[in-house]
Amino acid sequence: MGITKTDAFTSNQNDMAALFKALAHPARIAIIEFLLKNEKCICGDIVDELPLAQATISQHLKELKNANFIKGTIEGTAICYCLNLDVLSVLNEKINSITNQLIVKNSSRCC
Amino acid sequence: MGITKTDAFTSNQNDMAALFKALAHPARIAIIEFLLKNEKCICGDIVDELPLAQATISQHLKELKNANFIKGTIEGTAICYCLNLDVLSVLNEKINSITNQLIVKNSSRCC
DNA sequence: TTTATATATTGCAATATTACGATTAATTAA
DNA sequence: TTAATTAATCGTAATATTGCAATATATAAA
């Protein structure tokens, strides 16, 4: 059906999936890497950097914004987008937690 | 177009996006959580646990397997699926790296 | 006010994903 | 061999995503 059975899963499972989904496209990874290495982080710069149309990049920025990975402030006609440390920290901790649980459990693994 | 411009991005960007994509569904998060807390990890058990049809779960398992998050060994008529620590560690390090870069940079942030 | 500049939104076509019933394949038990 | 069990694959319908041209919106400069 192409539709995810959201109701069938816990809100934590849905939230985690949404975080990963926001990062599940190379353009959005590229945007995050670009924001990491640049002080100035205006949409126009990203359009110059990536081989995608302005409308497409605006769409990817919107998805990253919806997932709270980035935040934008208006600077004249331009918009300054920056990474949001909070959400990245949350994601980091969740993956750390899974990896650590697995390391502990790994002595009694079945495969 | 619904098609991602894979050629336009670095292989590292594509690889990272693929890892995140494999985790971008609540059912696959649920499968990973299930494998984390259970010693026995056979497909049938997951079908009992999740409110999805066997064919659907098999598909999700295939995606996790393709991304190397899980590995399966044949046990009689059943298949024993387990988490692959290696890939989780790689993902963990990548996110750690991004988060740490951002923490260092955060003193001079623009937003 | 008019014009230029920068980003967002809309509409649409192409492709991908999700879900499931039905079937197939492979192994075990009888 | 036959029947039972388990997981993978196929076919298909419904929905989502990606990408872009065109347009809209909003601010700054002239």
PDB file of C-alpha atoms (C1' of nucleotides) in Angstrom:
ATOM      1  CA  MET A   1       0.000   0.000   0.000  1.00  0.00           C
ATOM      2  CA  GLY A   2       2.931   2.345   0.394  1.00  0.00           C
ATOM      3  CA  ILE A   3       1.548   3.482   3.715  1.00  0.00           C
ATOM      4  CA  THR A   4       3.312   2.758   6.966  1.00  0.00           C
ATOM      5  CA  LYS A   5       1.218   1.297   9.778  1.00  0.00           C
ATOM      6  CA  THR A   6       2.175   4.022  12.217  1.00  0.00           C
ATOM      7  CA  ASP A   7      -0.462   3.048  14.760  1.00  0.00           C
ATOM      8  CA  ALA A   8       1.023  -0.406  15.055  1.00  0.00           C
ATOM      9  CA  PHE A   9       4.278   0.827  16.557  1.00  0.00           C
ATOM     10  CA  THR A  10       5.303   2.721  19.670  1.00  0.00           C
ATOM     11  CA  SER A  11       5.801   6.464  19.440  1.00  0.00           C
ATOM     12  CA  ASN A  12       9.461   5.929  20.236  1.00  0.00           C
ATOM     13  CA  GLN A  13       9.791   3.568  17.281  1.00  0.00           C
ATOM     14  CA  ASN A  14       8.006   6.035  15.012  1.00  0.00           C
ATOM     15  CA  ASP A  15      10.132   8.921  16.269  1.00  0.00           C
ATOM     16  CA  MET A  16      13.392   7.075  15.714  1.00  0.00           C
ATOM     17  CA  ALA A  17      12.326   6.029  12.232  1.00  0.00           C
ATOM     18  CA  ALA A  18      11.443   9.653  11.442  1.00  0.00           C
ATOM     19  CA  LEU A  19      14.892  10.824  12.523  1.00  0.00           C
ATOM     20  CA  PHE A  20      16.599   8.243  10.341  1.00  0.00           C
ATOM     21  CA  LYS A  21      14.262   8.993   7.457  1.00  0.00           C
ATOM     22  CA  ALA A  22      15.283  12.641   7.506  1.00  0.00           C
ATOM     23  CA  LEU A  23      18.881  11.535   6.981  1.00  0.00           C
ATOM     24  CA  ALA A  24      18.061   8.871   4.404  1.00  0.00           C
ATOM     25  CA  HIS A  25      19.047  10.844   1.312  1.00  0.00           C
ATOM     26  CA  PRO A  26      22.556  11.716   0.068  1.00  0.00           C
ATOM     27  CA  ALA A  27      21.557  15.324  -0.615  1.00  0.00           C
ATOM     28  CA  ARG A  28      20.526  15.759   3.002  1.00  0.00           C
ATOM     29  CA  ILE A  29      23.779  14.179   4.189  1.00  0.00           C
ATOM     30  CA  ALA A  30      25.617  16.584   1.885  1.00  0.00           C
ATOM     31  CA  ILE A  31      23.689  19.525   3.324  1.00  0.00           C
ATOM     32  CA  ILE A  32      24.605  18.502   6.867  1.00  0.00           C
ATOM     33  CA  GLU A  33      28.258  18.083   5.923  1.00  0.00           C
ATOM     34  CA  PHE A  34      28.187  21.486   4.249  1.00  0.00           C
ATOM     35  CA  LEU A  35      26.673  23.123   7.328  1.00  0.00           C
ATOM     36  CA  LEU A  36      29.331  21.425   9.442  1.00  0.00           C
ATOM     37  CA  LYS A  37      32.260  22.933   7.610  1.00  0.00           C
ATOM     38  CA  ASN A  38      30.907  26.411   6.871  1.00  0.00           C
ATOM     39  CA  GLU A  39      30.307  29.369   9.092  1.00  0.00           C
ATOM     40  CA  LYS A  40      27.990  31.006   6.643  1.00  0.00           C
ATOM     41  CA  CYS A  41      25.148  28.676   5.895  1.00  0.00           C
ATOM     42  CA  ILE A  42      22.709  30.262   3.558  1.00  0.00           C
ATOM     43  CA  CYS A  43      20.498  28.322   1.197  1.00  0.00           C
ATOM     44  CA  GLY A  44      21.958  29.966  -1.887  1.00  0.00           C
ATOM     45  CA  ASP A  45      25.391  28.646  -1.007  1.00  0.00           C
ATOM     46  CA  ILE A  46      24.001  25.146  -0.878  1.00  0.00           C
ATOM     47  CA  VAL A  47      22.345  25.557  -4.256  1.00  0.00           C
ATOM     48  CA  ASP A  48      25.754  26.536  -5.687  1.00  0.00           C
ATOM     49  CA  GLU A  49      27.387  23.549  -4.011  1.00  0.00           C
ATOM     50  CA  LEU A  50      24.952  20.765  -4.900  1.00  0.00           C
ATOM     51  CA  PRO A  51      23.876  19.687  -8.395  1.00  0.00           C
ATOM     52  CA  LEU A  52      20.202  20.077  -7.641  1.00  0.00           C
ATOM     53  CA  ALA A  53      17.670  22.754  -8.495  1.00  0.00           C
ATOM     54  CA  GLN A  54      16.796  25.440  -5.967  1.00  0.00           C
ATOM     55  CA  ALA A  55      13.306  24.048  -5.491  1.00  0.00           C
ATOM     56  CA  THR A  56      14.662  20.589  -4.738  1.00  0.00           C
ATOM     57  CA  ILE A  57      17.139  21.851  -2.166  1.00  0.00           C
ATOM     58  CA  SER A  58      14.465  23.956  -0.528  1.00  0.00           C
ATOM     59  CA  GLN A  59      12.432  20.776  -0.182  1.00  0.00           C
ATOM     60  CA  HIS A  60      15.313  18.849   1.404  1.00  0.00           C
ATOM     61  CA  LEU A  61      15.954  21.747   3.786  1.00  0.00           C
ATOM     62  CA  LYS A  62      12.304  21.634   4.765  1.00  0.00           C
ATOM     63  CA  GLU A  63      12.554  17.965   5.656  1.00  0.00           C
ATOM     64  CA  LEU A  64      15.659  18.520   7.748  1.00  0.00           C
ATOM     65  CA  LYS A  65      13.900  21.429   9.419  1.00  0.00           C
ATOM     66  CA  ASN A  66      10.766  19.381  10.142  1.00  0.00           C
ATOM     67  CA  ALA A  67      12.900  16.716  11.787  1.00  0.00           C
ATOM     68  CA  ASN A  68      14.628  19.501  13.740  1.00  0.00           C
ATOM     69  CA  PHE A  69      18.101  18.692  12.458  1.00  0.00           C
ATOM     70  CA  ILE A  70      18.499  22.294  11.309  1.00  0.00           C
ATOM     71  CA  LYS A  71      17.078  25.642  12.265  1.00  0.00           C
ATOM     72  CA  GLY A  72      16.876  28.750  10.147  1.00  0.00           C
ATOM     73  CA  THR A  73      16.930  32.437  10.942  1.00  0.00           C
ATOM     74  CA  ILE A  74      16.093  35.170   8.479  1.00  0.00           C
ATOM     75  CA  GLU A  75      19.038  37.372   7.480  1.00  0.00           C
ATOM     76  CA  GLY A  76      17.738  40.025   5.144  1.00  0.00           C
ATOM     77  CA  THR A  77      16.628  38.329   1.965  1.00  0.00           C
ATOM     78  CA  ALA A  78      18.600  35.213   2.761  1.00  0.00           C
ATOM     79  CA  ILE A  79      18.007  32.562   5.391  1.00  0.00           C
ATOM     80  CA  CYS A  80      20.783  31.303   7.620  1.00  0.00           C
ATOM     81  CA  TYR A  81      20.456  27.588   8.240  1.00  0.00           C
ATOM     82  CA  CYS A  82      22.421  25.954  11.025  1.00  0.00           C
ATOM     83  CA  LEU A  83      22.660  22.491  12.554  1.00  0.00           C
ATOM     84  CA  ASN A  84      20.742  21.800  15.743  1.00  0.00           C
ATOM     85  CA  LEU A  85      23.048  20.099  18.208  1.00  0.00           C
ATOM     86  CA  ASP A  86      20.171  18.923  20.389  1.00  0.00           C
ATOM     87  CA  VAL A  87      18.624  16.519  17.899  1.00  0.00           C
ATOM     88  CA  LEU A  88      21.991  15.194  16.796  1.00  0.00           C
ATOM     89  CA  SER A  89      22.832  14.521  20.442  1.00  0.00           C
ATOM     90  CA  VAL A  90      19.588  12.631  20.932  1.00  0.00           C
ATOM     91  CA  LEU A  91      20.239  10.501  17.871  1.00  0.00           C
ATOM     92  CA  ASN A  92      23.799   9.941  18.985  1.00  0.00           C
ATOM     93  CA  GLU A  93      22.686   8.706  22.387  1.00  0.00           C
ATOM     94  CA  LYS A  94      20.101   6.360  20.935  1.00  0.00           C
ATOM     95  CA  ILE A  95      22.583   4.697  18.633  1.00  0.00           C
ATOM     96  CA  ASN A  96      25.162   4.581  21.402  1.00  0.00           C
ATOM     97  CA  SER A  97      22.614   2.830  23.567  1.00  0.00           C
ATOM     98  CA  ILE A  98      21.840   0.192  20.948  1.00  0.00           C
ATOM     99  CA  THR A  99      25.509  -0.421  20.210  1.00  0.00           C
ATOM    100  CA  ASN A 100      26.380  -0.704  23.894  1.00  0.00           C
ATOM    101  CA  GLN A 101      23.550  -3.124  24.594  1.00  0.00           C
ATOM    102  CA  LEU A 102      24.782  -5.221  21.720  1.00  0.00           C
ATOM    103  CA  ILE A 103      28.376  -5.199  22.954  1.00  0.00           C
ATOM    104  CA  VAL A 104      27.236  -6.410  26.374  1.00  0.00           C
ATOM    105  CA  LYS A 105      25.062  -9.082  24.814  1.00  0.00           C
ATOM    106  CA  ASN A 106      27.608 -10.148  22.263  1.00  0.00           C
ATOM    107  CA  SER A 107      29.213 -12.786  24.460  1.00  0.00           C
ATOM    108  CA  SER A 108      26.060 -14.884  24.210  1.00  0.00           C
ATOM    109  CA  ARG A 109      25.244 -14.337  20.589  1.00  0.00           C
ATOM    110  CA  CYS A 110      23.471 -16.969  18.549  1.00  0.00           C
ATOM    111  CA  CYS A 111      24.931 -16.308  15.057  1.00  0.00           C
TER     112      CYS A 111
ATOM    113  CA  MET B   1      11.119  12.062 -10.545  1.00  0.00           C
ATOM    114  CA  GLY B   2      11.270   9.824  -7.492  1.00  0.00           C
ATOM    115  CA  ILE B   3      14.780   8.826  -8.450  1.00  0.00           C
ATOM    116  CA  THR B   4      17.751   9.944  -6.429  1.00  0.00           C
ATOM    117  CA  LYS B   5      20.693  11.476  -8.292  1.00  0.00           C
ATOM    118  CA  THR B   6      23.169   8.993  -6.859  1.00  0.00           C
ATOM    119  CA  ASP B   7      25.951   9.978  -9.271  1.00  0.00           C
ATOM    120  CA  ALA B   8      25.836  13.524  -8.002  1.00  0.00           C
ATOM    121  CA  PHE B   9      27.029  12.602  -4.517  1.00  0.00           C
ATOM    122  CA  THR B  10      30.119  11.026  -3.016  1.00  0.00           C
ATOM    123  CA  SER B  11      30.073   7.324  -2.286  1.00  0.00           C
ATOM    124  CA  ASN B  12      30.407   8.145   1.392  1.00  0.00           C
ATOM    125  CA  GLN B  13      27.295  10.296   1.231  1.00  0.00           C
ATOM    126  CA  ASN B  14      25.408   7.585  -0.608  1.00  0.00           C
ATOM    127  CA  ASP B  15      26.598   4.930   1.849  1.00  0.00           C
ATOM    128  CA  MET B  16      25.554   6.940   4.876  1.00  0.00           C
ATOM    129  CA  ALA B  17      22.150   7.666   3.355  1.00  0.00           C
ATOM    130  CA  ALA B  18      21.704   3.950   2.668  1.00  0.00           C
ATOM    131  CA  LEU B  19      22.451   3.082   6.298  1.00  0.00           C
ATOM    132  CA  PHE B  20      19.930   5.609   7.550  1.00  0.00           C
ATOM    133  CA  LYS B  21      17.388   4.504   4.980  1.00  0.00           C
ATOM    134  CA  ALA B  22      17.556   0.943   6.250  1.00  0.00           C
ATOM    135  CA  LEU B  23      16.537   2.238   9.685  1.00  0.00           C
ATOM    136  CA  ALA B  24      13.912   4.651   8.384  1.00  0.00           C
ATOM    137  CA  HIS B  25      10.875   2.516   9.175  1.00  0.00           C
ATOM    138  CA  PRO B  26       9.298   1.782  12.567  1.00  0.00           C
ATOM    139  CA  ALA B  27       8.963  -1.922  11.746  1.00  0.00           C
ATOM    140  CA  ARG B  28      12.704  -2.163  11.167  1.00  0.00           C
ATOM    141  CA  ILE B  29      13.386  -0.304  14.409  1.00  0.00           C
ATOM    142  CA  ALA B  30      11.050  -2.743  16.137  1.00  0.00           C
ATOM    143  CA  ILE B  31      12.886  -5.687  14.592  1.00  0.00           C
ATOM    144  CA  ILE B  32      16.222  -4.353  15.830  1.00  0.00           C
ATOM    145  CA  GLU B  33      14.836  -3.786  19.318  1.00  0.00           C
ATOM    146  CA  PHE B  34      13.414  -7.311  19.291  1.00  0.00           C
ATOM    147  CA  LEU B  35      16.740  -8.811  18.253  1.00  0.00           C
ATOM    148  CA  LEU B  36      18.417  -6.783  21.010  1.00  0.00           C
ATOM    149  CA  LYS B  37      16.341  -8.248  23.807  1.00  0.00           C
ATOM    150  CA  ASN B  38      16.008 -11.836  22.613  1.00  0.00           C
ATOM    151  CA  GLU B  39      18.458 -14.667  22.436  1.00  0.00           C
ATOM    152  CA  LYS B  40      16.376 -16.602  19.979  1.00  0.00           C
ATOM    153  CA  CYS B  41      15.837 -14.482  16.937  1.00  0.00           C
ATOM    154  CA  ILE B  42      13.917 -16.388  14.343  1.00  0.00           C
ATOM    155  CA  CYS B  43      11.697 -14.809  11.717  1.00  0.00           C
ATOM    156  CA  GLY B  44       8.566 -16.559  12.964  1.00  0.00           C
ATOM    157  CA  ASP B  45       9.009 -14.985  16.391  1.00  0.00           C
ATOM    158  CA  ILE B  46       9.067 -11.567  14.792  1.00  0.00           C
ATOM    159  CA  VAL B  47       5.907 -12.326  12.833  1.00  0.00           C
ATOM    160  CA  ASP B  48       4.189 -13.179  16.126  1.00  0.00           C
ATOM    161  CA  GLU B  49       5.459  -9.990  17.720  1.00  0.00           C
ATOM    162  CA  LEU B  50       4.702  -7.438  15.018  1.00  0.00           C
ATOM    163  CA  PRO B  51       1.295  -6.680  13.505  1.00  0.00           C
ATOM    164  CA  LEU B  52       2.484  -7.252   9.962  1.00  0.00           C
ATOM    165  CA  ALA B  53       2.113 -10.131   7.537  1.00  0.00           C
ATOM    166  CA  GLN B  54       4.893 -12.666   7.135  1.00  0.00           C
ATOM    167  CA  ALA B  55       5.675 -11.466   3.631  1.00  0.00           C
ATOM    168  CA  THR B  56       6.031  -7.886   4.821  1.00  0.00           C
ATOM    169  CA  ILE B  57       8.373  -8.804   7.643  1.00  0.00           C
ATOM    170  CA  SER B  58      10.447 -10.929   5.315  1.00  0.00           C
ATOM    171  CA  GLN B  59      10.810  -7.862   3.106  1.00  0.00           C
ATOM    172  CA  HIS B  60      11.916  -5.675   6.019  1.00  0.00           C
ATOM    173  CA  LEU B  61      14.393  -8.343   7.121  1.00  0.00           C
ATOM    174  CA  LYS B  62      15.789  -8.377   3.600  1.00  0.00           C
ATOM    175  CA  GLU B  63      16.399  -4.650   3.699  1.00  0.00           C
ATOM    176  CA  LEU B  64      18.134  -4.857   7.052  1.00  0.00           C
ATOM    177  CA  LYS B  65      20.198  -7.746   5.696  1.00  0.00           C
ATOM    178  CA  ASN B  66      21.146  -5.843   2.530  1.00  0.00           C
ATOM    179  CA  ALA B  67      22.355  -2.942   4.652  1.00  0.00           C
ATOM    180  CA  ASN B  68      24.276  -5.474   6.775  1.00  0.00           C
ATOM    181  CA  PHE B  69      22.547  -4.563  10.005  1.00  0.00           C
ATOM    182  CA  ILE B  70      21.587  -8.190  10.532  1.00  0.00           C
ATOM    183  CA  LYS B  71      22.910 -11.559   9.471  1.00  0.00           C
ATOM    184  CA  GLY B  72      21.043 -14.814   9.248  1.00  0.00           C
ATOM    185  CA  THR B  73      22.047 -18.418   9.675  1.00  0.00           C
ATOM    186  CA  ILE B  74      19.913 -21.387   8.768  1.00  0.00           C
ATOM    187  CA  GLU B  75      18.662 -23.452  11.707  1.00  0.00           C
ATOM    188  CA  GLY B  76      16.639 -26.313  10.389  1.00  0.00           C
ATOM    189  CA  THR B  77      13.515 -24.964   8.758  1.00  0.00           C
ATOM    190  CA  ALA B  78      13.877 -21.654  10.531  1.00  0.00           C
ATOM    191  CA  ILE B  79      16.411 -18.881  10.077  1.00  0.00           C
ATOM    192  CA  CYS B  80      18.202 -17.300  12.994  1.00  0.00           C
ATOM    193  CA  TYR B  81      18.627 -13.572  12.507  1.00  0.00           C
ATOM    194  CA  CYS B  82      21.073 -11.611  14.640  1.00  0.00           C
ATOM    195  CA  LEU B  83      22.339  -8.062  14.811  1.00  0.00           C
ATOM    196  CA  ASN B  84      25.674  -7.245  13.216  1.00  0.00           C
ATOM    197  CA  LEU B  85      27.740  -5.224  15.662  1.00  0.00           C
ATOM    198  CA  ASP B  86      30.171  -4.071  12.955  1.00  0.00           C
ATOM    199  CA  VAL B  87      27.726  -1.953  10.986  1.00  0.00           C
ATOM    200  CA  LEU B  88      26.149  -0.501  14.107  1.00  0.00           C
ATOM    201  CA  SER B  89      29.626   0.479  15.292  1.00  0.00           C
ATOM    202  CA  VAL B  90      30.385   2.196  12.001  1.00  0.00           C
ATOM    203  CA  LEU B  91      27.126   4.130  12.154  1.00  0.00           C
ATOM    204  CA  ASN B  92      27.775   4.989  15.764  1.00  0.00           C
ATOM    205  CA  GLU B  93      31.202   6.406  14.960  1.00  0.00           C
ATOM    206  CA  LYS B  94      29.913   8.475  12.064  1.00  0.00           C
ATOM    207  CA  ILE B  95      27.225  10.114  14.143  1.00  0.00           C
ATOM    208  CA  ASN B  96      29.661  10.589  16.997  1.00  0.00           C
ATOM    209  CA  SER B  97      31.989  12.330  14.604  1.00  0.00           C
ATOM    210  CA  ILE B  98      29.334  14.719  13.351  1.00  0.00           C
ATOM    211  CA  THR B  99      28.112  15.492  16.852  1.00  0.00           C
ATOM    212  CA  ASN B 100      31.636  16.110  18.128  1.00  0.00           C
ATOM    213  CA  GLN B 101      32.517  18.376  15.216  1.00  0.00           C
ATOM    214  CA  LEU B 102      29.385  20.330  15.947  1.00  0.00           C
ATOM    215  CA  ILE B 103      30.169  20.638  19.658  1.00  0.00           C
ATOM    216  CA  VAL B 104      33.626  22.007  18.833  1.00  0.00           C
ATOM    217  CA  LYS B 105      32.170  24.419  16.302  1.00  0.00           C
ATOM    218  CA  ASN B 106      29.286  25.480  18.451  1.00  0.00           C
ATOM    219  CA  SER B 107      31.114  28.359  20.123  1.00  0.00           C
ATOM    220  CA  SER B 108      31.089  30.223  16.818  1.00  0.00           C
ATOM    221  CA  ARG B 109      27.643  29.358  15.637  1.00  0.00           C
ATOM    222  CA  CYS B 110      25.670  31.726  13.471  1.00  0.00           C
ATOM    223  CA  CYS B 111      22.078  30.908  14.557  1.00  0.00           C
TER     224      CYS B 111
ATOM    225  C1'  DT C   1       7.024  52.483  -6.051  1.00  0.00           C
ATOM    226  C1'  DT C   2       9.755  49.626  -8.937  1.00  0.00           C
ATOM    227  C1'  DT C   3      13.246  46.312  -9.508  1.00  0.00           C
ATOM    228  C1'  DA C   4      16.331  42.886  -8.007  1.00  0.00           C
ATOM    229  C1'  DT C   5      17.408  39.067  -5.073  1.00  0.00           C
ATOM    230  C1'  DA C   6      16.477  34.981  -2.287  1.00  0.00           C
ATOM    231  C1'  DT C   7      13.700  31.320  -0.644  1.00  0.00           C
ATOM    232  C1'  DA C   8       9.152  28.788  -0.478  1.00  0.00           C
ATOM    233  C1'  DT C   9       5.315  26.641  -2.635  1.00  0.00           C
ATOM    234  C1'  DT C  10       2.646  24.453  -6.283  1.00  0.00           C
ATOM    235  C1'  DG C  11       1.793  21.114  -9.777  1.00  0.00           C
ATOM    236  C1'  DC C  12       3.190  17.338 -12.086  1.00  0.00           C
ATOM    237  C1'  DA C  13       5.778  13.216 -13.930  1.00  0.00           C
ATOM    238  C1'  DA C  14       8.789   9.422 -12.822  1.00  0.00           C
ATOM    239  C1'  DT C  15      10.166   6.209  -9.619  1.00  0.00           C
ATOM    240  C1'  DA C  16      10.306   3.974  -4.918  1.00  0.00           C
ATOM    241  C1'  DT C  17       8.244   2.054  -0.856  1.00  0.00           C
ATOM    242  C1'  DT C  18       4.919  -0.413   1.816  1.00  0.00           C
ATOM    243  C1'  DA C  19       1.776  -4.067   2.503  1.00  0.00           C
ATOM    244  C1'  DC C  20      -0.338  -8.407   1.678  1.00  0.00           C
ATOM    245  C1'  DG C  21      -2.315 -12.666  -0.554  1.00  0.00           C
ATOM    246  C1'  DA C  22      -0.729 -16.344  -3.119  1.00  0.00           C
ATOM    247  C1'  DT C  23       2.825 -19.117  -4.396  1.00  0.00           C
ATOM    248  C1'  DT C  24       7.312 -21.210  -4.265  1.00  0.00           C
ATOM    249  C1'  DA C  25      11.352 -23.353  -2.197  1.00  0.00           C
ATOM    250  C1'  DA C  26      13.576 -25.815   1.231  1.00  0.00           C
ATOM    251  C1'  DT C  27      13.882 -28.523   5.218  1.00  0.00           C
ATOM    252  C1'  DT C  28      11.998 -31.730   8.802  1.00  0.00           C
ATOM    253  C1'  DA C  29       8.887 -35.230  10.498  1.00  0.00           C
ATOM    254  C1'  DA C  30       5.948 -39.010   9.734  1.00  0.00           C
TER     255       DA C  30
ATOM    256  C1'  DT D   1       7.448 -40.323  -0.481  1.00  0.00           C
ATOM    257  C1'  DT D   2       4.086 -37.347   1.657  1.00  0.00           C
ATOM    258  C1'  DA D   3       2.660 -33.887   4.723  1.00  0.00           C
ATOM    259  C1'  DA D   4       3.861 -30.117   7.635  1.00  0.00           C
ATOM    260  C1'  DT D   5       6.501 -26.092   8.697  1.00  0.00           C
ATOM    261  C1'  DT D   6       9.065 -21.927   7.742  1.00  0.00           C
ATOM    262  C1'  DA D   7      10.852 -18.265   5.116  1.00  0.00           C
ATOM    263  C1'  DA D   8      11.484 -16.095   0.435  1.00  0.00           C
ATOM    264  C1'  DT D   9       9.582 -14.405  -3.757  1.00  0.00           C
ATOM    265  C1'  DC D  10       6.040 -12.743  -7.004  1.00  0.00           C
ATOM    266  C1'  DG D  11       2.366  -9.843  -8.394  1.00  0.00           C
ATOM    267  C1'  DT D  12      -0.229  -6.042  -7.518  1.00  0.00           C
ATOM    268  C1'  DA D  13      -2.530  -1.963  -5.391  1.00  0.00           C
ATOM    269  C1'  DA D  14      -2.003   2.137  -2.647  1.00  0.00           C
ATOM    270  C1'  DT D  15       0.799   5.697  -1.192  1.00  0.00           C
ATOM    271  C1'  DA D  16       5.300   8.290  -0.713  1.00  0.00           C
ATOM    272  C1'  DT D  17       9.422  10.388  -2.465  1.00  0.00           C
ATOM    273  C1'  DT D  18      12.279  12.829  -5.659  1.00  0.00           C
ATOM    274  C1'  DG D  19      13.123  16.404  -8.923  1.00  0.00           C
ATOM    275  C1'  DC D  20      12.173  20.431 -11.485  1.00  0.00           C
ATOM    276  C1'  DA D  21       9.845  24.322 -13.973  1.00  0.00           C
ATOM    277  C1'  DA D  22       6.897  27.813 -12.940  1.00  0.00           C
ATOM    278  C1'  DT D  23       5.077  30.727  -9.767  1.00  0.00           C
ATOM    279  C1'  DA D  24       4.486  33.037  -5.381  1.00  0.00           C
ATOM    280  C1'  DT D  25       6.242  35.486  -1.434  1.00  0.00           C
ATOM    281  C1'  DA D  26       9.176  38.488   1.030  1.00  0.00           C
ATOM    282  C1'  DT D  27      12.814  41.614   1.773  1.00  0.00           C
ATOM    283  C1'  DA D  28      16.356  45.039   0.168  1.00  0.00           C
ATOM    284  C1'  DA D  29      18.034  48.379  -2.986  1.00  0.00           C
ATOM    285  C1'  DA D  30      17.326  51.972  -6.307  1.00  0.00           C
TER     286       DA D  30
END
